[in-house]
PDB file of C-alpha atoms in Angstrom:
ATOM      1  CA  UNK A   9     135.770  25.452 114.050  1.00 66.00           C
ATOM      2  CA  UNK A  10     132.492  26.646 115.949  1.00 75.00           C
ATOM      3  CA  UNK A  11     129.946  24.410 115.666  1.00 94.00           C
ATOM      4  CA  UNK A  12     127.707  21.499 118.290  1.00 97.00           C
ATOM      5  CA  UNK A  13     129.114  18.368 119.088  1.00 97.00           C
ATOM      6  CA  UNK A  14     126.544  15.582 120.293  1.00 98.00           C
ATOM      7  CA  UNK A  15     127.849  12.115 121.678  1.00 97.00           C
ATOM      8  CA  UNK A  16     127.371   9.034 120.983  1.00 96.00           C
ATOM      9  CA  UNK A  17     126.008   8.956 117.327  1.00 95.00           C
ATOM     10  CA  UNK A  18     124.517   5.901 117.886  1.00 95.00           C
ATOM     11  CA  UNK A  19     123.060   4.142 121.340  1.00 94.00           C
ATOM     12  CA  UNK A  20     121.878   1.391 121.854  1.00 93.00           C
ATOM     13  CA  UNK A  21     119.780   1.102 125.072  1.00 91.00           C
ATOM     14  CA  UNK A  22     117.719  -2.511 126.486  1.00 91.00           C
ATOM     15  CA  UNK A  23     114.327  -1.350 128.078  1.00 89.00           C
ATOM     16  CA  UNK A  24     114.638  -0.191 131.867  1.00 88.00           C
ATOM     17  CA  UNK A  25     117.545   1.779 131.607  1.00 92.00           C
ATOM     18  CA  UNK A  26     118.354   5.538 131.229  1.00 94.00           C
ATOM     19  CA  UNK A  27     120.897   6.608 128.341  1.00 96.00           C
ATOM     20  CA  UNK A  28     122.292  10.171 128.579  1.00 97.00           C
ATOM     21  CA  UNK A  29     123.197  12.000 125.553  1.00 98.00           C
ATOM     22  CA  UNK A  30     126.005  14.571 125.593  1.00 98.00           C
ATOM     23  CA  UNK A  31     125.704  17.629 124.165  1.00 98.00           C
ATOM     24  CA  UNK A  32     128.396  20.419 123.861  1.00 98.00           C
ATOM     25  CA  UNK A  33     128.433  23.774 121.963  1.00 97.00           C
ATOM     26  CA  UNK A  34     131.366  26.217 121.576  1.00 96.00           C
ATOM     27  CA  UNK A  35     129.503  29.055 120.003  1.00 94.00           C
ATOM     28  CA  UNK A  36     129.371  31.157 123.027  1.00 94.00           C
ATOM     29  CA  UNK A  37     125.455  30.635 122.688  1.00 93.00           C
ATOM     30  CA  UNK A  38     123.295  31.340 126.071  1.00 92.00           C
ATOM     31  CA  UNK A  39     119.801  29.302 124.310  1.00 92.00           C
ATOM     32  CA  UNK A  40     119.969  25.206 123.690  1.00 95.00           C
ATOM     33  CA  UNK A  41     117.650  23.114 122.864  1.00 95.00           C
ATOM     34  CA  UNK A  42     116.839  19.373 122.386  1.00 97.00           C
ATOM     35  CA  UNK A  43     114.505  17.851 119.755  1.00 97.00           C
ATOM     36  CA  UNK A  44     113.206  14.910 119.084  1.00 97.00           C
ATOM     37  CA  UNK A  45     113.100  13.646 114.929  1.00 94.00           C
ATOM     38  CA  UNK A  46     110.269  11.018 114.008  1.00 91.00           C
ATOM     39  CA  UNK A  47     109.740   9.475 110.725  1.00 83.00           C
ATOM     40  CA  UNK A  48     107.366  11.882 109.048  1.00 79.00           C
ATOM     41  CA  UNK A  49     106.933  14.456 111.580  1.00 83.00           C
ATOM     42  CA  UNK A  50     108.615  18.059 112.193  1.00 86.00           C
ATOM     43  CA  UNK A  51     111.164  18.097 114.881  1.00 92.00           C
ATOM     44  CA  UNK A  52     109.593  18.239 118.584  1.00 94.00           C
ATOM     45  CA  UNK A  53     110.953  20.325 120.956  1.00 94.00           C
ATOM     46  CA  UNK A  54     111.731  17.974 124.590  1.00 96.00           C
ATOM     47  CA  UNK A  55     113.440  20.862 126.507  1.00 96.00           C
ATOM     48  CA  UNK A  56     114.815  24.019 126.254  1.00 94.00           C
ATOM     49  CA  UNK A  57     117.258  26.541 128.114  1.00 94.00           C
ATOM     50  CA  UNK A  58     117.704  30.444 127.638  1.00 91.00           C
ATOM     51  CA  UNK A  59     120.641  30.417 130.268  1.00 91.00           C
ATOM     52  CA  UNK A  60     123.074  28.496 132.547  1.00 93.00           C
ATOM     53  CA  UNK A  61     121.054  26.843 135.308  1.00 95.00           C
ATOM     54  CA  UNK A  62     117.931  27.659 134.076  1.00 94.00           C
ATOM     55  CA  UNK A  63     115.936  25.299 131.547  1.00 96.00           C
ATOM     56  CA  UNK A  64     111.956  24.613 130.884  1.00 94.00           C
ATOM     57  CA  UNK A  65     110.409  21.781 129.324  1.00 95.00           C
ATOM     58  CA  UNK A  66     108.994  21.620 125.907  1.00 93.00           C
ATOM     59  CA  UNK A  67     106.009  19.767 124.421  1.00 91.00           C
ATOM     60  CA  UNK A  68     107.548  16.527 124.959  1.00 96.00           C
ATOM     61  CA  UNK A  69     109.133  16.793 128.127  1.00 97.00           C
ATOM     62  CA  UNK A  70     107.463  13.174 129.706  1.00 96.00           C
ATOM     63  CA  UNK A  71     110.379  10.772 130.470  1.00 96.00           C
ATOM     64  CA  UNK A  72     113.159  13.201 129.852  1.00 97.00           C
ATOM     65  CA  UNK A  73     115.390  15.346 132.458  1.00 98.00           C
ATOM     66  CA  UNK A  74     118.236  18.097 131.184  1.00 98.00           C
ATOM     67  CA  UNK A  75     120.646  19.426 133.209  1.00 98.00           C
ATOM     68  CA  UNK A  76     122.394  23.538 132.529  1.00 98.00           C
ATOM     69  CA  UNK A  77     125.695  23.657 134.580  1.00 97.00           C
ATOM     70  CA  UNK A  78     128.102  24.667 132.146  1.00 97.00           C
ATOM     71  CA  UNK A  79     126.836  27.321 129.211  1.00 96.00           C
ATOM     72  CA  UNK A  80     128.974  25.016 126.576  1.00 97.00           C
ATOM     73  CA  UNK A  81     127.118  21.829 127.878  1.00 98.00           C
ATOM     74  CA  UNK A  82     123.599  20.794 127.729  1.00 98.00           C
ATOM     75  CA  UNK A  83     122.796  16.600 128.054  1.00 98.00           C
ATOM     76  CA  UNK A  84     119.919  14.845 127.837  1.00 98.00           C
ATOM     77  CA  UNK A  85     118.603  11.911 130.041  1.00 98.00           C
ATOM     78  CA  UNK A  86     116.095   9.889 128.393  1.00 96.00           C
ATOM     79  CA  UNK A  87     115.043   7.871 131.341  1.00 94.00           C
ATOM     80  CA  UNK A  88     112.942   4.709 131.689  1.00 90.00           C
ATOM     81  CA  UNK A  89     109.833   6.274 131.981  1.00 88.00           C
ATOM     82  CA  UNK A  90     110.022   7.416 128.477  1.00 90.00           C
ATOM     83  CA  UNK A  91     107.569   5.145 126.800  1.00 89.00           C
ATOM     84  CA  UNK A  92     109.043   4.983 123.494  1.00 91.00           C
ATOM     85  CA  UNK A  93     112.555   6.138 123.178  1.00 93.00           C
ATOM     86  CA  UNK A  94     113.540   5.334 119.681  1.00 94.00           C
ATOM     87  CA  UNK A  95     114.503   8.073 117.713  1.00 95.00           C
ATOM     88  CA  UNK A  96     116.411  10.457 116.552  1.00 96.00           C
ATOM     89  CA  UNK A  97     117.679  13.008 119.066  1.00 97.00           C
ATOM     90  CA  UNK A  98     118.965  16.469 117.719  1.00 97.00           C
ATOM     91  CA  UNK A  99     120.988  19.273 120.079  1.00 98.00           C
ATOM     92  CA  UNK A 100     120.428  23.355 118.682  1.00 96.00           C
ATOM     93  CA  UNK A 101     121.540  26.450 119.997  1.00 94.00           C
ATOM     94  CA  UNK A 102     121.095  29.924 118.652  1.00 90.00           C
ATOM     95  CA  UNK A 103     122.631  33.602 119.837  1.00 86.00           C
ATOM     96  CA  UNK A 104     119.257  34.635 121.372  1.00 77.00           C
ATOM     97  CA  UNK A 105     116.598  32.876 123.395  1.00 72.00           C
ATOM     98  CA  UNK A 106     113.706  31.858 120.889  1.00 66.00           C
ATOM     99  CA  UNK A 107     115.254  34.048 118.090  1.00 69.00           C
ATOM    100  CA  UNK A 108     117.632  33.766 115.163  1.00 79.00           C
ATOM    101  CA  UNK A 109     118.871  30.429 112.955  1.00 86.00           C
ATOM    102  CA  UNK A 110     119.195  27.441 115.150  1.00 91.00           C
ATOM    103  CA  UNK A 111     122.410  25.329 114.679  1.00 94.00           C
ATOM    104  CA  UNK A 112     121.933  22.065 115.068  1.00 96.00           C
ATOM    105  CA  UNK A 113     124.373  19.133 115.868  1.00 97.00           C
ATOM    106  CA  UNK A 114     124.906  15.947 114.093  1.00 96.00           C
ATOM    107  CA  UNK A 115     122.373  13.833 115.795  1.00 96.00           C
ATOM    108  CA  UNK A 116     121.893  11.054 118.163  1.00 97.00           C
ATOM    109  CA  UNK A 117     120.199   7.969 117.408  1.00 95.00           C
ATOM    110  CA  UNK A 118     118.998   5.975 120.040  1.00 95.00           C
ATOM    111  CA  UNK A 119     117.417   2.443 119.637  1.00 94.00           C
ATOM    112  CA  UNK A 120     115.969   0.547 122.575  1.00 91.00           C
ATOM    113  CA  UNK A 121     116.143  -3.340 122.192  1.00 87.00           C
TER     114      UNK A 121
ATOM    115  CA  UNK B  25     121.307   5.116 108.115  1.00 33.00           C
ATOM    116  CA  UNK B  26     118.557   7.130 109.513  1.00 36.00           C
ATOM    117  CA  UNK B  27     115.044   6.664 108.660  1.00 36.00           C
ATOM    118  CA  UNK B  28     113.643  10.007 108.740  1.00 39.00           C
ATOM    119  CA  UNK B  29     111.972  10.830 105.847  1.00 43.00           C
ATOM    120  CA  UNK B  30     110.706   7.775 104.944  1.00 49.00           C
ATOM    121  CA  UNK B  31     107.107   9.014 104.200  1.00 62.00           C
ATOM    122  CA  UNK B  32     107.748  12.312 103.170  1.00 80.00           C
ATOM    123  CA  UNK B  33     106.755  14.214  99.781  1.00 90.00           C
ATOM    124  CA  UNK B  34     109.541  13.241  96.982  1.00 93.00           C
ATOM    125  CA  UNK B  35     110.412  15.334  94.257  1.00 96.00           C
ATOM    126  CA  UNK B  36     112.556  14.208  92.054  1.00 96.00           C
ATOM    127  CA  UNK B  37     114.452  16.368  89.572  1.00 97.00           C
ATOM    128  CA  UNK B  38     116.803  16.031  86.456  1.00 97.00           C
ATOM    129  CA  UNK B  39     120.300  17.326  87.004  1.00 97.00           C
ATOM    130  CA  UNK B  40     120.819  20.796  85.828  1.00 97.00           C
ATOM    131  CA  UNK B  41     117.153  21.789  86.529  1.00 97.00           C
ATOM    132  CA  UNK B  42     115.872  24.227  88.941  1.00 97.00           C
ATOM    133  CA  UNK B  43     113.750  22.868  91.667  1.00 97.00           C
ATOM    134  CA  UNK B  44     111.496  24.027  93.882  1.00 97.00           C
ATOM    135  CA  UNK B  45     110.265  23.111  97.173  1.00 97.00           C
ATOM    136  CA  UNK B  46     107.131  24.353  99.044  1.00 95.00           C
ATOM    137  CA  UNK B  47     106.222  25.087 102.432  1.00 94.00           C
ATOM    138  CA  UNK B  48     102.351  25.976 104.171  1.00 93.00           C
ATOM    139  CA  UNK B  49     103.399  27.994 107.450  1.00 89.00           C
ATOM    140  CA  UNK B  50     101.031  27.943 110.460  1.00 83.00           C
ATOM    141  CA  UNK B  51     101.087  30.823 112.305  1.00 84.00           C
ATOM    142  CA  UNK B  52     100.136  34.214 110.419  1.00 87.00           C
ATOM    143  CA  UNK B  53     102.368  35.966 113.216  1.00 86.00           C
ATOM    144  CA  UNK B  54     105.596  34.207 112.152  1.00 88.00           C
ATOM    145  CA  UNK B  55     107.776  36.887 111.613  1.00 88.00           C
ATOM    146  CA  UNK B  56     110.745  34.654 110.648  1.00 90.00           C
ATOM    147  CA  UNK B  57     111.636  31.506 108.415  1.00 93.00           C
ATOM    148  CA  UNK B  58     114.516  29.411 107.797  1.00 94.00           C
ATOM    149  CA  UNK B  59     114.948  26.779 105.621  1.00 96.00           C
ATOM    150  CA  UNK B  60     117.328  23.662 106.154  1.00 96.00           C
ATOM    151  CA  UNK B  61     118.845  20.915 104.456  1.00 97.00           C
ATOM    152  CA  UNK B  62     119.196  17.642 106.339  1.00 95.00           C
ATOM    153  CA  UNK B  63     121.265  14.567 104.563  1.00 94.00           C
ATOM    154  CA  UNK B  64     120.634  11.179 105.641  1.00 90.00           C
ATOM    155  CA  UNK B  65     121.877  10.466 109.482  1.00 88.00           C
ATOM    156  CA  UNK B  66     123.261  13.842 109.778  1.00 92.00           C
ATOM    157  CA  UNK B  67     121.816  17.395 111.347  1.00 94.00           C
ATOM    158  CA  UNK B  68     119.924  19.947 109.885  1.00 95.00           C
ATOM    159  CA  UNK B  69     122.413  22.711 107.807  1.00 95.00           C
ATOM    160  CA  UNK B  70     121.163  26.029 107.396  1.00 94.00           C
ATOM    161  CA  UNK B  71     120.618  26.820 103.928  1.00 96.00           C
ATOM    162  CA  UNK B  72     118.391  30.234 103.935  1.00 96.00           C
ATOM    163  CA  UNK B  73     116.508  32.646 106.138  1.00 94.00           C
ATOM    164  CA  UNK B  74     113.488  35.631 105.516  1.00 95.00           C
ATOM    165  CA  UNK B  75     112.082  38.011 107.913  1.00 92.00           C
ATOM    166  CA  UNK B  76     108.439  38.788 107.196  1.00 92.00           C
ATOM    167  CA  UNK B  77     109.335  42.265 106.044  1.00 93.00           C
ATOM    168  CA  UNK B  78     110.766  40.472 102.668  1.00 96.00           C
ATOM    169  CA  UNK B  79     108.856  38.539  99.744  1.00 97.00           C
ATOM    170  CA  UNK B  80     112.471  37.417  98.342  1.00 98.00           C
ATOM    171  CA  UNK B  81     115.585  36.959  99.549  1.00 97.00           C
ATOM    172  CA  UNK B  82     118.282  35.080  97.607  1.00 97.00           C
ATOM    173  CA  UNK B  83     121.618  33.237  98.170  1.00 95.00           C
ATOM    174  CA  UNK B  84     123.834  31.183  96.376  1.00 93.00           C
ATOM    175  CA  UNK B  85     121.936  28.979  94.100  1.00 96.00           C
ATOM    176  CA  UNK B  86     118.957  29.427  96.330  1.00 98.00           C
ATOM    177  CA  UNK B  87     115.959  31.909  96.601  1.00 98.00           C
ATOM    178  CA  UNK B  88     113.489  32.140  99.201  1.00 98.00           C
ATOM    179  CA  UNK B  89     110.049  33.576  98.783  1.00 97.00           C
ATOM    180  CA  UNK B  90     107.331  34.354 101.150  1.00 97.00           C
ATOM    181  CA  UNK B  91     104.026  35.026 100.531  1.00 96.00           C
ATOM    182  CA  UNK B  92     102.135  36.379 104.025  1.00 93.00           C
ATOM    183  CA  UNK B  93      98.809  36.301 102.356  1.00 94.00           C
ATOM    184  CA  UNK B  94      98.529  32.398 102.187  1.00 94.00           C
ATOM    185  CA  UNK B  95     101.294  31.793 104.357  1.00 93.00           C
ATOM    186  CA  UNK B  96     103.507  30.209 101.812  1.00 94.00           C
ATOM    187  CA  UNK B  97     107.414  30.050 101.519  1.00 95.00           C
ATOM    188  CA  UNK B  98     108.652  28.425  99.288  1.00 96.00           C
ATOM    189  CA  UNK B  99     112.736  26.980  98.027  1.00 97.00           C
ATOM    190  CA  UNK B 100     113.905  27.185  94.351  1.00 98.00           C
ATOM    191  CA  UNK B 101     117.203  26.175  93.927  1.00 98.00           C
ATOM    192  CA  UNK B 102     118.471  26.785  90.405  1.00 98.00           C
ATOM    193  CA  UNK B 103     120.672  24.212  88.544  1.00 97.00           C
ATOM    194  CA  UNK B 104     120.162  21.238  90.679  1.00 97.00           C
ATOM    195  CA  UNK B 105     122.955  19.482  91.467  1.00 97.00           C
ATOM    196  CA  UNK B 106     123.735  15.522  92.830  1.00 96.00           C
ATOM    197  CA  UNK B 107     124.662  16.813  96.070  1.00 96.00           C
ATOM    198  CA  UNK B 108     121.232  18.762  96.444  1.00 97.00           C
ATOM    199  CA  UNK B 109     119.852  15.785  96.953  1.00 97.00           C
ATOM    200  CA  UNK B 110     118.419  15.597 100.730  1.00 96.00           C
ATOM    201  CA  UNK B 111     115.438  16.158 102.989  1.00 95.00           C
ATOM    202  CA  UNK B 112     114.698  20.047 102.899  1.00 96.00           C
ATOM    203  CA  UNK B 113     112.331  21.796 105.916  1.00 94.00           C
ATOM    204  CA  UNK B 114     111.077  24.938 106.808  1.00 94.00           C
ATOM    205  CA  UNK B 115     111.001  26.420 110.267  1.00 92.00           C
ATOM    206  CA  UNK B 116     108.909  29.576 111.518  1.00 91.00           C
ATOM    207  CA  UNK B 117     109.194  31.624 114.173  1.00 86.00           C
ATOM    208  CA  UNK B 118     108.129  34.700 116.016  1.00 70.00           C
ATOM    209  CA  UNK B 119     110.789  37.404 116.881  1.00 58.00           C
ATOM    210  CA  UNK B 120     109.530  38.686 119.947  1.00 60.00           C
ATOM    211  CA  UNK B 121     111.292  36.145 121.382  1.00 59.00           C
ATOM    212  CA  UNK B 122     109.344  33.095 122.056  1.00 63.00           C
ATOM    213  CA  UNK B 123     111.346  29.902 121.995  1.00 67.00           C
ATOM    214  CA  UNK B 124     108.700  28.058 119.599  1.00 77.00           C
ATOM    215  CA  UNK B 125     110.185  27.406 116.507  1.00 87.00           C
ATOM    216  CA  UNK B 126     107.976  25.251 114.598  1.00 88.00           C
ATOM    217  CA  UNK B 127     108.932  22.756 111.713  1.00 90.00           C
ATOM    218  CA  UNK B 128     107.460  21.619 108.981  1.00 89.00           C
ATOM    219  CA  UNK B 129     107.891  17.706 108.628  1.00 89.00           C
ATOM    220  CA  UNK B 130     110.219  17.760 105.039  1.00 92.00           C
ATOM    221  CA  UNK B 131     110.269  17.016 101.253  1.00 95.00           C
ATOM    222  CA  UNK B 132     112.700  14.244 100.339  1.00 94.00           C
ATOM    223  CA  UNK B 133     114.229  16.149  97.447  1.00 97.00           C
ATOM    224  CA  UNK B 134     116.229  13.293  94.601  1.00 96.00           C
ATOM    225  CA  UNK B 135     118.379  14.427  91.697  1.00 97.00           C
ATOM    226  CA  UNK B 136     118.210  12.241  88.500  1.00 95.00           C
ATOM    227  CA  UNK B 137     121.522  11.945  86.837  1.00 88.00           C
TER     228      UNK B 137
END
């Protein structure tokens, strides 16, 4: 089964310390992306990558870092310089940069004590 | 469980009905909308997508329609059904290939048994 797998569902992080949050896709997609879900607002966009070892940041980049080694992998860092981590943290890819449905993964929710 | 959507829109619907969800886009260059269905701790699922070029496109139990003038889509799903129930959101994007897709923030959609 195709699909995006994102690891661990749930984190638990104390303040101070960076969490990275795996992300792998085995759609043969060149575009991922990472969001960020808030209670009543539309996903965010934190980063972004059209191709291997290439990525840009998104409108919410502050406190986060990506890496692109592997076309299949995509994590996220959120470091401690992110001033409010909490959330809900969502992987996509799609076929084509910026174009097409996005398929999402499952979700990662991080909570920092 | 995860607490997105807890200040969204409800609507709430008897079983059977036919319900309808609504959507204002922002940008009158959109060229392309999906909607999605997110459950309760889980990812966004793909449920339906128009290109601008359409007023109506339909699926199963679903039916999209756009209207460009006041930049309105809107969801109708016909004979609502327990599992229906969920957070529903549009998306919007532009085809020429920009990697903004933008969300709207949801409609908590409950089925009435």
């Amino acid at each position: 089964d195709g699909g995006i797998t994102q690891s661990p569902k749930y984190l638990f992080r104390k303040e101070g310390q960076n969490v990275t949050l795996s992300c792998e896709q085995n759609l043969n997609h060149d575009a991922m992306y990472w969001y960020r879900q808030d209670p009543g607002q539309g996903l965010r966009l934190i980063y972004y990558s059209q191709i291997v070892n290439d990525f840009q940041k998104g409108d919410i980049a502050e406190g986060y870092s990506v890496s692109r080694e592997k076309k299949e992998s995509f994590p996220l860092t959120v470091t401690s310089a992110q001033k409010n981590p909490t959330a809900f943290y969502l992987c996509a890819s799609s076929r084509g940069f910026g174009s097409g449905e996005l398929f999402f993964g499952e979700g990662s929710r991080l909570t920092v004590l | 469980g995860e607490s997105v959507g807890l200040h969204l829109p409800t609507l709430s619907v008897q079983e059977g009905d036919n319900s309808i969800i609504n959507c204002a886009y922002s940008n009158s260059a959109s060229d392309y909308f999906i909607w999605y269905k997110q459950e309760s701790g889980k990812g966004p699922q793909f449920i339906i997508d128009i290109r601008s070029n359409m007023d109506k496109r339909q699926g199963q139990r679903v039916t999209v329609l756009l209207n460009k003038t006041v930049k309105h889509l809107s969801l109708q799903i016909a004979a609502t059904q327990p599992g229906d129930s969920a957070v529903y959101f549009c998306a919007e994007n532009r085809a020429s290939g920009t990697y903004k897709y933008i969300f709207g923030t949801g409609t908590r959609l409950k089925v009435l048994a």
